[in-house]
PDB file of C-alpha atoms in Angstrom:
ATOM      1  CA  MET A   1       0.000   0.000   0.000  1.00  0.00           C
ATOM      2  CA  ASP A   2       1.192   3.506  -0.841  1.00  0.00           C
ATOM      3  CA  LEU A   3       1.723   5.414   2.415  1.00  0.00           C
ATOM      4  CA  GLY A   4       2.864   8.640   0.830  1.00  0.00           C
ATOM      5  CA  ARG A   5       4.090  10.276  -2.324  1.00  0.00           C
ATOM      6  CA  THR A   6       7.698   9.733  -3.287  1.00  0.00           C
ATOM      7  CA  GLY A   7       9.887  12.687  -2.532  1.00  0.00           C
ATOM      8  CA  SER A   8      12.454  14.188  -0.178  1.00  0.00           C
ATOM      9  CA  PHE A   9      11.984  16.054   3.052  1.00  0.00           C
ATOM     10  CA  VAL A  10      11.365  19.779   2.922  1.00  0.00           C
ATOM     11  CA  MET A  11      13.583  21.618   5.360  1.00  0.00           C
ATOM     12  CA  THR A  12      12.498  24.637   7.384  1.00  0.00           C
ATOM     13  CA  THR A  13      14.188  27.914   6.662  1.00  0.00           C
ATOM     14  CA  GLU A  14      14.817  28.638  10.337  1.00  0.00           C
ATOM     15  CA  ASN A  15      16.472  25.339  11.186  1.00  0.00           C
ATOM     16  CA  ALA A  16      17.744  23.154   8.356  1.00  0.00           C
ATOM     17  CA  ARG A  17      18.322  20.203  10.687  1.00  0.00           C
ATOM     18  CA  ILE A  18      14.645  19.382  11.263  1.00  0.00           C
ATOM     19  CA  PRO A  19      12.441  18.230   8.353  1.00  0.00           C
ATOM     20  CA  LEU A  20       9.110  19.985   7.935  1.00  0.00           C
ATOM     21  CA  LEU A  21       7.318  16.671   8.508  1.00  0.00           C
ATOM     22  CA  PHE A  22       8.507  16.647  12.137  1.00  0.00           C
ATOM     23  CA  ARG A  23       7.884  20.314  12.985  1.00  0.00           C
ATOM     24  CA  GLY A  24       6.154  20.480  16.383  1.00  0.00           C
ATOM     25  CA  LEU A  25       5.790  16.696  16.542  1.00  0.00           C
ATOM     26  CA  CYS A  26       6.900  16.326  20.177  1.00  0.00           C
ATOM     27  CA  ASP A  27       4.949  18.045  22.926  1.00  0.00           C
ATOM     28  CA  ASP A  28       7.025  18.350  26.085  1.00  0.00           C
ATOM     29  CA  ALA A  29       5.267  16.306  28.796  1.00  0.00           C
ATOM     30  CA  ALA A  30       8.211  16.130  31.190  1.00  0.00           C
ATOM     31  CA  LEU A  31       5.988  16.785  34.217  1.00  0.00           C
ATOM     32  CA  PHE A  32       3.952  13.625  33.657  1.00  0.00           C
ATOM     33  CA  PRO A  33       4.688   9.952  34.390  1.00  0.00           C
ATOM     34  CA  PRO A  34       6.971   8.212  33.914  1.00  0.00           C
ATOM     35  CA  GLY A  35       9.219  11.277  33.677  1.00  0.00           C
ATOM     36  CA  ASN A  36       7.859  13.219  36.649  1.00  0.00           C
ATOM     37  CA  VAL A  37      10.493  15.917  36.256  1.00  0.00           C
ATOM     38  CA  ALA A  38      10.463  18.543  39.002  1.00  0.00           C
ATOM     39  CA  LEU A  39       8.785  21.793  37.929  1.00  0.00           C
ATOM     40  CA  ASP A  40      11.843  23.924  38.666  1.00  0.00           C
ATOM     41  CA  VAL A  41      13.820  21.675  36.305  1.00  0.00           C
ATOM     42  CA  ALA A  42      11.168  21.099  33.631  1.00  0.00           C
ATOM     43  CA  VAL A  43      10.512  24.786  32.872  1.00  0.00           C
ATOM     44  CA  PRO A  44      14.136  25.844  32.176  1.00  0.00           C
ATOM     45  CA  GLN A  45      14.645  22.545  30.364  1.00  0.00           C
ATOM     46  CA  HIS A  46      11.721  23.369  28.052  1.00  0.00           C
ATOM     47  CA  ILE A  47      13.112  26.836  27.402  1.00  0.00           C
ATOM     48  CA  ASP A  48      16.409  25.208  26.472  1.00  0.00           C
ATOM     49  CA  TYR A  49      14.558  22.903  24.063  1.00  0.00           C
ATOM     50  CA  VAL A  50      12.744  25.715  22.255  1.00  0.00           C
ATOM     51  CA  THR A  51      15.960  27.701  21.821  1.00  0.00           C
ATOM     52  CA  SER A  52      18.102  24.738  20.763  1.00  0.00           C
ATOM     53  CA  ALA A  53      19.254  23.510  17.349  1.00  0.00           C
ATOM     54  CA  PHE A  54      16.322  21.054  17.327  1.00  0.00           C
ATOM     55  CA  SER A  55      13.695  23.591  18.426  1.00  0.00           C
ATOM     56  CA  ASP A  56      11.509  22.911  15.374  1.00  0.00           C
ATOM     57  CA  LEU A  57      10.834  19.409  16.690  1.00  0.00           C
ATOM     58  CA  VAL A  58       9.367  20.771  19.931  1.00  0.00           C
ATOM     59  CA  GLY A  59       5.683  21.586  20.333  1.00  0.00           C
ATOM     60  CA  THR A  60       3.912  22.882  23.412  1.00  0.00           C
ATOM     61  CA  PHE A  61       4.761  22.480  27.074  1.00  0.00           C
ATOM     62  CA  VAL A  62       2.037  20.178  28.419  1.00  0.00           C
ATOM     63  CA  PHE A  63       0.990  21.488  31.800  1.00  0.00           C
ATOM     64  CA  PRO A  64      -1.606  20.249  34.333  1.00  0.00           C
ATOM     65  CA  ALA A  65      -4.143  22.915  35.302  1.00  0.00           C
ATOM     66  CA  THR A  66      -4.070  21.585  38.852  1.00  0.00           C
ATOM     67  CA  ARG A  67      -0.491  22.860  39.212  1.00  0.00           C
ATOM     68  CA  LEU A  68      -0.910  26.389  37.842  1.00  0.00           C
ATOM     69  CA  SER A  69      -0.571  27.818  41.361  1.00  0.00           C
ATOM     70  CA  GLU A  70       2.991  26.433  41.413  1.00  0.00           C
ATOM     71  CA  LEU A  71       4.021  28.063  38.125  1.00  0.00           C
ATOM     72  CA  THR A  72       6.029  31.252  38.587  1.00  0.00           C
ATOM     73  CA  PRO A  73       6.560  33.530  35.571  1.00  0.00           C
ATOM     74  CA  PRO A  74       9.241  31.950  33.374  1.00  0.00           C
ATOM     75  CA  PRO A  75      12.166  34.098  32.222  1.00  0.00           C
ATOM     76  CA  SER A  76      11.096  33.833  28.573  1.00  0.00           C
ATOM     77  CA  PRO A  77       7.780  33.086  26.829  1.00  0.00           C
ATOM     78  CA  ILE A  78       6.406  29.528  26.808  1.00  0.00           C
ATOM     79  CA  ARG A  79       3.358  28.065  25.085  1.00  0.00           C
ATOM     80  CA  LEU A  80       1.198  25.745  27.175  1.00  0.00           C
ATOM     81  CA  SER A  81      -1.133  22.935  26.279  1.00  0.00           C
ATOM     82  CA  LEU A  82      -3.175  22.876  29.444  1.00  0.00           C
ATOM     83  CA  THR A  83      -4.566  19.543  30.644  1.00  0.00           C
ATOM     84  CA  VAL A  84      -7.772  19.904  32.651  1.00  0.00           C
ATOM     85  CA  PRO A  85      -8.554  16.484  34.176  1.00  0.00           C
ATOM     86  CA  GLU A  86     -11.701  17.692  35.972  1.00  0.00           C
ATOM     87  CA  GLY A  87     -13.402  18.183  32.610  1.00  0.00           C
ATOM     88  CA  PRO A  88     -14.908  21.009  30.528  1.00  0.00           C
ATOM     89  CA  ALA A  89     -16.538  22.816  33.458  1.00  0.00           C
ATOM     90  CA  ALA A  90     -13.102  23.560  34.966  1.00  0.00           C
ATOM     91  CA  VAL A  91     -11.503  24.985  31.823  1.00  0.00           C
ATOM     92  CA  ALA A  92     -12.617  28.627  32.151  1.00  0.00           C
ATOM     93  CA  GLU A  93     -11.255  28.987  35.696  1.00  0.00           C
ATOM     94  CA  ALA A  94      -7.940  27.396  34.677  1.00  0.00           C
ATOM     95  CA  LEU A  95      -7.587  29.825  31.795  1.00  0.00           C
ATOM     96  CA  GLU A  96      -8.318  32.770  34.097  1.00  0.00           C
ATOM     97  CA  ILE A  97      -5.431  31.691  36.317  1.00  0.00           C
ATOM     98  CA  ALA A  98      -3.050  31.060  33.436  1.00  0.00           C
ATOM     99  CA  VAL A  99      -3.659  34.418  31.742  1.00  0.00           C
ATOM    100  CA  ARG A 100      -2.330  36.198  34.839  1.00  0.00           C
ATOM    101  CA  ILE A 101       1.078  34.483  34.625  1.00  0.00           C
ATOM    102  CA  HIS A 102       3.591  36.617  32.747  1.00  0.00           C
ATOM    103  CA  ASN A 103       5.299  35.004  29.739  1.00  0.00           C
ATOM    104  CA  VAL A 104       2.750  32.172  29.633  1.00  0.00           C
ATOM    105  CA  THR A 105       0.344  31.690  26.718  1.00  0.00           C
ATOM    106  CA  VAL A 106      -2.187  28.870  26.612  1.00  0.00           C
ATOM    107  CA  VAL A 107      -2.504  27.741  23.008  1.00  0.00           C
ATOM    108  CA  ALA A 108      -4.427  24.507  23.633  1.00  0.00           C
ATOM    109  CA  VAL A 109      -6.490  22.712  26.249  1.00  0.00           C
ATOM    110  CA  GLU A 110      -6.698  18.925  26.585  1.00  0.00           C
ATOM    111  CA  VAL A 111      -9.900  17.825  28.275  1.00  0.00           C
ATOM    112  CA  PRO A 112     -11.542  14.503  29.151  1.00  0.00           C
ATOM    113  CA  VAL A 113     -15.330  14.386  29.362  1.00  0.00           C
ATOM    114  CA  PRO A 114     -16.464  12.683  32.576  1.00  0.00           C
ATOM    115  CA  GLU A 115     -19.639  10.604  32.598  1.00  0.00           C
ATOM    116  CA  GLY A 116     -22.655  12.921  32.503  1.00  0.00           C
ATOM    117  CA  ALA A 117     -20.636  16.028  31.547  1.00  0.00           C
ATOM    118  CA  GLY A 118     -21.141  18.021  28.361  1.00  0.00           C
ATOM    119  CA  ILE A 119     -18.764  20.104  26.246  1.00  0.00           C
ATOM    120  CA  ASP A 120     -21.023  23.041  25.344  1.00  0.00           C
ATOM    121  CA  VAL A 121     -19.274  25.225  27.926  1.00  0.00           C
ATOM    122  CA  LEU A 122     -16.069  25.038  25.872  1.00  0.00           C
ATOM    123  CA  GLY A 123     -17.719  27.153  23.205  1.00  0.00           C
ATOM    124  CA  LYS A 124     -17.258  30.170  25.493  1.00  0.00           C
ATOM    125  CA  ILE A 125     -13.448  30.100  25.563  1.00  0.00           C
ATOM    126  CA  ASP A 126     -11.186  32.088  23.244  1.00  0.00           C
ATOM    127  CA  PRO A 127     -11.557  30.507  19.768  1.00  0.00           C
ATOM    128  CA  SER A 128      -7.819  30.922  19.175  1.00  0.00           C
ATOM    129  CA  ILE A 129      -7.211  28.213  21.802  1.00  0.00           C
ATOM    130  CA  GLU A 130      -7.159  24.732  20.314  1.00  0.00           C
ATOM    131  CA  VAL A 131      -9.543  22.316  22.048  1.00  0.00           C
ATOM    132  CA  CYS A 132      -8.509  18.652  22.196  1.00  0.00           C
ATOM    133  CA  ILE A 133     -11.061  16.273  23.661  1.00  0.00           C
ATOM    134  CA  GLU A 134      -9.809  12.996  25.060  1.00  0.00           C
ATOM    135  CA  ILE A 135     -11.709  10.214  23.336  1.00  0.00           C
ATOM    136  CA  PRO A 136     -12.585   7.563  25.935  1.00  0.00           C
ATOM    137  CA  ARG A 137     -12.210   3.868  25.402  1.00  0.00           C
ATOM    138  CA  GLY A 138     -15.271   1.660  25.533  1.00  0.00           C
ATOM    139  CA  LEU A 139     -18.969   2.346  25.092  1.00  0.00           C
ATOM    140  CA  ARG A 140     -18.807   6.172  25.289  1.00  0.00           C
ATOM    141  CA  ARG A 141     -16.360   6.479  22.405  1.00  0.00           C
ATOM    142  CA  ALA A 142     -19.002   7.004  19.682  1.00  0.00           C
ATOM    143  CA  GLU A 143     -20.886   9.559  21.790  1.00  0.00           C
ATOM    144  CA  ILE A 144     -17.790  11.691  22.395  1.00  0.00           C
ATOM    145  CA  PHE A 145     -16.662  11.351  18.784  1.00  0.00           C
ATOM    146  CA  ASP A 146     -20.076  12.729  17.754  1.00  0.00           C
ATOM    147  CA  ALA A 147     -19.708  15.718  20.090  1.00  0.00           C
ATOM    148  CA  VAL A 148     -16.173  16.496  18.897  1.00  0.00           C
ATOM    149  CA  ASP A 149     -17.212  16.131  15.269  1.00  0.00           C
ATOM    150  CA  GLU A 150     -20.203  18.445  15.698  1.00  0.00           C
ATOM    151  CA  ARG A 151     -18.127  21.244  17.230  1.00  0.00           C
ATOM    152  CA  GLY A 152     -15.005  20.934  15.086  1.00  0.00           C
ATOM    153  CA  TYR A 153     -12.653  20.162  17.976  1.00  0.00           C
ATOM    154  CA  LYS A 154      -9.525  17.997  17.893  1.00  0.00           C
ATOM    155  CA  ALA A 155      -9.234  14.528  19.413  1.00  0.00           C
ATOM    156  CA  LYS A 156      -6.708  13.063  21.821  1.00  0.00           C
ATOM    157  CA  PHE A 157      -6.019   9.332  22.072  1.00  0.00           C
ATOM    158  CA  ARG A 158      -4.254   7.558  24.915  1.00  0.00           C
ATOM    159  CA  THR A 159      -1.764   5.163  23.377  1.00  0.00           C
ATOM    160  CA  GLY A 160      -0.272   3.666  26.537  1.00  0.00           C
ATOM    161  CA  GLY A 161       0.111   4.021  30.271  1.00  0.00           C
ATOM    162  CA  VAL A 162       1.755   2.728  33.414  1.00  0.00           C
ATOM    163  CA  THR A 163      -0.411  -0.418  33.549  1.00  0.00           C
ATOM    164  CA  ALA A 164      -1.002  -3.077  30.904  1.00  0.00           C
ATOM    165  CA  ASP A 165      -4.750  -2.407  30.673  1.00  0.00           C
ATOM    166  CA  ALA A 166      -4.039   1.252  29.840  1.00  0.00           C
ATOM    167  CA  CYS A 167      -2.316   0.229  26.610  1.00  0.00           C
ATOM    168  CA  PRO A 168      -4.712  -0.161  23.651  1.00  0.00           C
ATOM    169  CA  ASP A 169      -3.695  -2.877  21.210  1.00  0.00           C
ATOM    170  CA  GLU A 170      -3.140  -2.216  17.515  1.00  0.00           C
ATOM    171  CA  ASN A 171      -6.707  -3.133  16.580  1.00  0.00           C
ATOM    172  CA  GLU A 172      -8.251  -0.682  19.056  1.00  0.00           C
ATOM    173  CA  LEU A 173      -5.911   2.136  18.061  1.00  0.00           C
ATOM    174  CA  ALA A 174      -6.387   1.407  14.347  1.00  0.00           C
ATOM    175  CA  GLN A 175     -10.147   1.692  14.733  1.00  0.00           C
ATOM    176  CA  ALA A 176      -9.786   5.017  16.564  1.00  0.00           C
ATOM    177  CA  ILE A 177      -7.481   6.456  13.889  1.00  0.00           C
ATOM    178  CA  HIS A 178      -9.776   5.204  11.121  1.00  0.00           C
ATOM    179  CA  GLU A 179     -12.839   6.762  12.765  1.00  0.00           C
ATOM    180  CA  ALA A 180     -11.110  10.103  13.327  1.00  0.00           C
ATOM    181  CA  THR A 181     -10.028  10.166   9.699  1.00  0.00           C
ATOM    182  CA  ARG A 182     -13.485   9.214   8.460  1.00  0.00           C
ATOM    183  CA  ARG A 183     -14.891  12.177  10.373  1.00  0.00           C
ATOM    184  CA  GLU A 184     -11.980  14.459   9.307  1.00  0.00           C
ATOM    185  CA  ILE A 185     -11.013  15.013  12.941  1.00  0.00           C
ATOM    186  CA  GLU A 186      -7.354  15.796  13.615  1.00  0.00           C
ATOM    187  CA  PHE A 187      -5.843  14.047  16.624  1.00  0.00           C
ATOM    188  CA  LYS A 188      -2.909  14.019  18.984  1.00  0.00           C
ATOM    189  CA  ALA A 189      -1.604  11.113  21.050  1.00  0.00           C
ATOM    190  CA  THR A 190      -0.524  10.851  24.649  1.00  0.00           C
ATOM    191  CA  ALA A 191       1.285   8.283  26.800  1.00  0.00           C
ATOM    192  CA  GLY A 192       3.218   5.245  25.716  1.00  0.00           C
ATOM    193  CA  LEU A 193       4.948   6.517  22.574  1.00  0.00           C
ATOM    194  CA  HIS A 194       8.468   6.307  23.946  1.00  0.00           C
ATOM    195  CA  HIS A 195      10.151   5.131  20.755  1.00  0.00           C
ATOM    196  CA  ALA A 196       9.818   5.525  17.019  1.00  0.00           C
ATOM    197  CA  ILE A 197       9.091   1.847  16.278  1.00  0.00           C
ATOM    198  CA  ARG A 198       6.669  -0.657  17.813  1.00  0.00           C
ATOM    199  CA  ASN A 199       8.450  -2.512  20.606  1.00  0.00           C
ATOM    200  CA  THR A 200       8.073  -4.662  23.709  1.00  0.00           C
ATOM    201  CA  ARG A 201       9.340  -3.130  26.934  1.00  0.00           C
ATOM    202  CA  SER A 202      12.088  -5.237  28.468  1.00  0.00           C
ATOM    203  CA  ASP A 203      11.193  -4.373  32.081  1.00  0.00           C
ATOM    204  CA  ASN A 204       7.499  -5.313  32.127  1.00  0.00           C
ATOM    205  CA  GLY A 205       6.660  -6.878  28.776  1.00  0.00           C
ATOM    206  CA  PHE A 206       4.181  -4.139  27.777  1.00  0.00           C
ATOM    207  CA  GLU A 207       3.620  -3.660  24.057  1.00  0.00           C
ATOM    208  CA  GLN A 208       4.383  -0.086  23.049  1.00  0.00           C
ATOM    209  CA  HIS A 209       3.238   1.657  19.891  1.00  0.00           C
ATOM    210  CA  GLY A 210       5.857   3.492  17.870  1.00  0.00           C
ATOM    211  CA  TYR A 211       5.215   7.119  17.047  1.00  0.00           C
ATOM    212  CA  LEU A 212       6.327   6.534  13.444  1.00  0.00           C
ATOM    213  CA  ASN A 213       3.876   3.634  13.226  1.00  0.00           C
ATOM    214  CA  VAL A 214       1.122   6.006  14.339  1.00  0.00           C
ATOM    215  CA  LEU A 215       2.279   8.652  11.885  1.00  0.00           C
ATOM    216  CA  LEU A 216       2.221   6.167   9.006  1.00  0.00           C
ATOM    217  CA  ALA A 217      -1.132   4.724  10.049  1.00  0.00           C
ATOM    218  CA  ALA A 218      -2.615   8.221  10.030  1.00  0.00           C
ATOM    219  CA  GLN A 219      -1.169   8.914   6.578  1.00  0.00           C
ATOM    220  CA  ALA A 220      -2.546   5.616   5.299  1.00  0.00           C
ATOM    221  CA  ALA A 221      -5.987   6.297   6.759  1.00  0.00           C
ATOM    222  CA  HIS A 222      -6.088   9.609   4.915  1.00  0.00           C
ATOM    223  CA  SER A 223      -5.281   7.714   1.728  1.00  0.00           C
ATOM    224  CA  GLY A 224      -8.304   5.476   2.226  1.00  0.00           C
ATOM    225  CA  ALA A 225      -6.735   2.473   3.963  1.00  0.00           C
ATOM    226  CA  ARG A 226      -8.933  -0.045   5.761  1.00  0.00           C
ATOM    227  CA  VAL A 227      -8.744  -0.778   9.479  1.00  0.00           C
ATOM    228  CA  ALA A 228      -6.947  -4.052   8.753  1.00  0.00           C
ATOM    229  CA  ASP A 229      -4.253  -2.137   6.864  1.00  0.00           C
ATOM    230  CA  LEU A 230      -3.777   0.229   9.788  1.00  0.00           C
ATOM    231  CA  VAL A 231      -3.477  -2.721  12.178  1.00  0.00           C
ATOM    232  CA  SER A 232      -0.610  -4.092  10.070  1.00  0.00           C
ATOM    233  CA  ILE A 233       1.171  -0.748  10.057  1.00  0.00           C
ATOM    234  CA  LEU A 234       0.834  -0.327  13.822  1.00  0.00           C
ATOM    235  CA  ALA A 235       2.180  -3.856  14.384  1.00  0.00           C
ATOM    236  CA  ASN A 236       5.184  -3.433  12.077  1.00  0.00           C
ATOM    237  CA  ARG A 237       8.574  -3.672  13.827  1.00  0.00           C
ATOM    238  CA  GLU A 238      10.787  -3.399  10.724  1.00  0.00           C
ATOM    239  CA  ALA A 239      12.632  -0.165  11.447  1.00  0.00           C
ATOM    240  CA  GLY A 240      14.251   0.109   8.022  1.00  0.00           C
ATOM    241  CA  ASN A 241      10.982  -0.328   6.141  1.00  0.00           C
ATOM    242  CA  LEU A 242       9.141   2.107   8.379  1.00  0.00           C
ATOM    243  CA  ALA A 243      11.880   4.742   8.075  1.00  0.00           C
ATOM    244  CA  LYS A 244      11.845   4.359   4.295  1.00  0.00           C
ATOM    245  CA  ALA A 245       8.070   4.833   4.197  1.00  0.00           C
ATOM    246  CA  VAL A 246       8.309   7.930   6.391  1.00  0.00           C
ATOM    247  CA  SER A 247      11.076   9.417   4.242  1.00  0.00           C
ATOM    248  CA  ALA A 248       8.759   9.125   1.211  1.00  0.00           C
ATOM    249  CA  ILE A 249       6.097  11.382   2.735  1.00  0.00           C
ATOM    250  CA  GLU A 250       5.813  14.885   1.351  1.00  0.00           C
ATOM    251  CA  GLY A 251       4.073  17.759   3.046  1.00  0.00           C
ATOM    252  CA  SER A 252       2.441  17.719   6.448  1.00  0.00           C
ATOM    253  CA  ARG A 253       1.696  14.746   8.652  1.00  0.00           C
ATOM    254  CA  ALA A 254      -1.844  13.562   9.272  1.00  0.00           C
ATOM    255  CA  PHE A 255      -1.779  13.720  13.076  1.00  0.00           C
ATOM    256  CA  LEU A 256      -0.952  16.689  15.239  1.00  0.00           C
ATOM    257  CA  SER A 257       1.615  15.672  17.853  1.00  0.00           C
ATOM    258  CA  PHE A 258       2.328  13.384  20.771  1.00  0.00           C
ATOM    259  CA  GLY A 259       3.318  14.037  24.344  1.00  0.00           C
ATOM    260  CA  THR A 260       6.686  12.730  25.452  1.00  0.00           C
ATOM    261  CA  CYS A 261       8.435  12.833  28.826  1.00  0.00           C
ATOM    262  CA  SER A 262      11.766  13.156  27.058  1.00  0.00           C
ATOM    263  CA  ILE A 263      12.295  15.244  23.926  1.00  0.00           C
ATOM    264  CA  ARG A 264      15.731  13.716  23.614  1.00  0.00           C
ATOM    265  CA  GLU A 265      14.470  10.120  23.202  1.00  0.00           C
ATOM    266  CA  PRO A 266      12.417  10.716  20.035  1.00  0.00           C
ATOM    267  CA  LEU A 267      15.133  12.978  18.683  1.00  0.00           C
ATOM    268  CA  ASP A 268      17.759  10.278  19.174  1.00  0.00           C
ATOM    269  CA  ASP A 269      15.528   7.690  17.464  1.00  0.00           C
ATOM    270  CA  LEU A 270      14.986   9.920  14.449  1.00  0.00           C
ATOM    271  CA  ILE A 271      18.730  10.540  14.187  1.00  0.00           C
ATOM    272  CA  ALA A 272      19.485   6.800  14.480  1.00  0.00           C
ATOM    273  CA  LEU A 273      16.984   6.044  11.689  1.00  0.00           C
ATOM    274  CA  GLY A 274      18.598   8.626   9.411  1.00  0.00           C
ATOM    275  CA  LEU A 275      15.492  10.826   9.354  1.00  0.00           C
ATOM    276  CA  ILE A 276      17.171  13.792  11.053  1.00  0.00           C
ATOM    277  CA  ASP A 277      20.764  14.907  10.653  1.00  0.00           C
ATOM    278  CA  PRO A 278      22.935  14.526  13.775  1.00  0.00           C
ATOM    279  CA  MET A 279      23.065  17.604  15.984  1.00  0.00           C
TER     280      MET A 279
END
């Protein structure tokens, strides 16, 4: 199956080391498990990332709304993707707190929808702020997809976690990607994408999706691939074949970004696969 048009990477004018395909691919989720980096380390570390030679790879700083009271004004501007675990009703108050912090701009909110909650209240926030709704697993998935579709929001899929049951298999994830594409809903991913290629963790035996597998599955879905085709792509562990398929993609990728506890890990994988020049 054709996963992309043949061609070479387009380089950014600001930073010739990072291909356009990977611009903003990695959201900095250093504060979250399993990284759990201390706040006073994570903020200056993020500033270092966005001023480094690989800054084009770096997306937003993912920040929990529940910790906004701990965030002192950073020395230079940072862009937040604010996670609001309490749900849509808590978003407005979180944004009111964030707007008062100098050098902080909220560009996105990531929100689950608890049982019985609605998302109409999100229509009142600044339309320049991107809204990503976490799509639940199980019986409520179709209902939340409908709500996101109706309002033109983005989707967020959990692709792993700290327990085995938090890790969707390739069939479940393929169906989610296929449904988002069918509805023309853009999506981001969170948790579990620690490496470029599908792998089995050596410490606990968990199956982990590769972020390049997800990227290719999204591209294939946009080209009309079936769920079964996406399952095969997500299960593929052949690094050379996957890297070759990625290098053949022109233009933008079909999914937004993924959160990672370590910007360096995905960067190192992309360098090792020959998809980014060494720093």
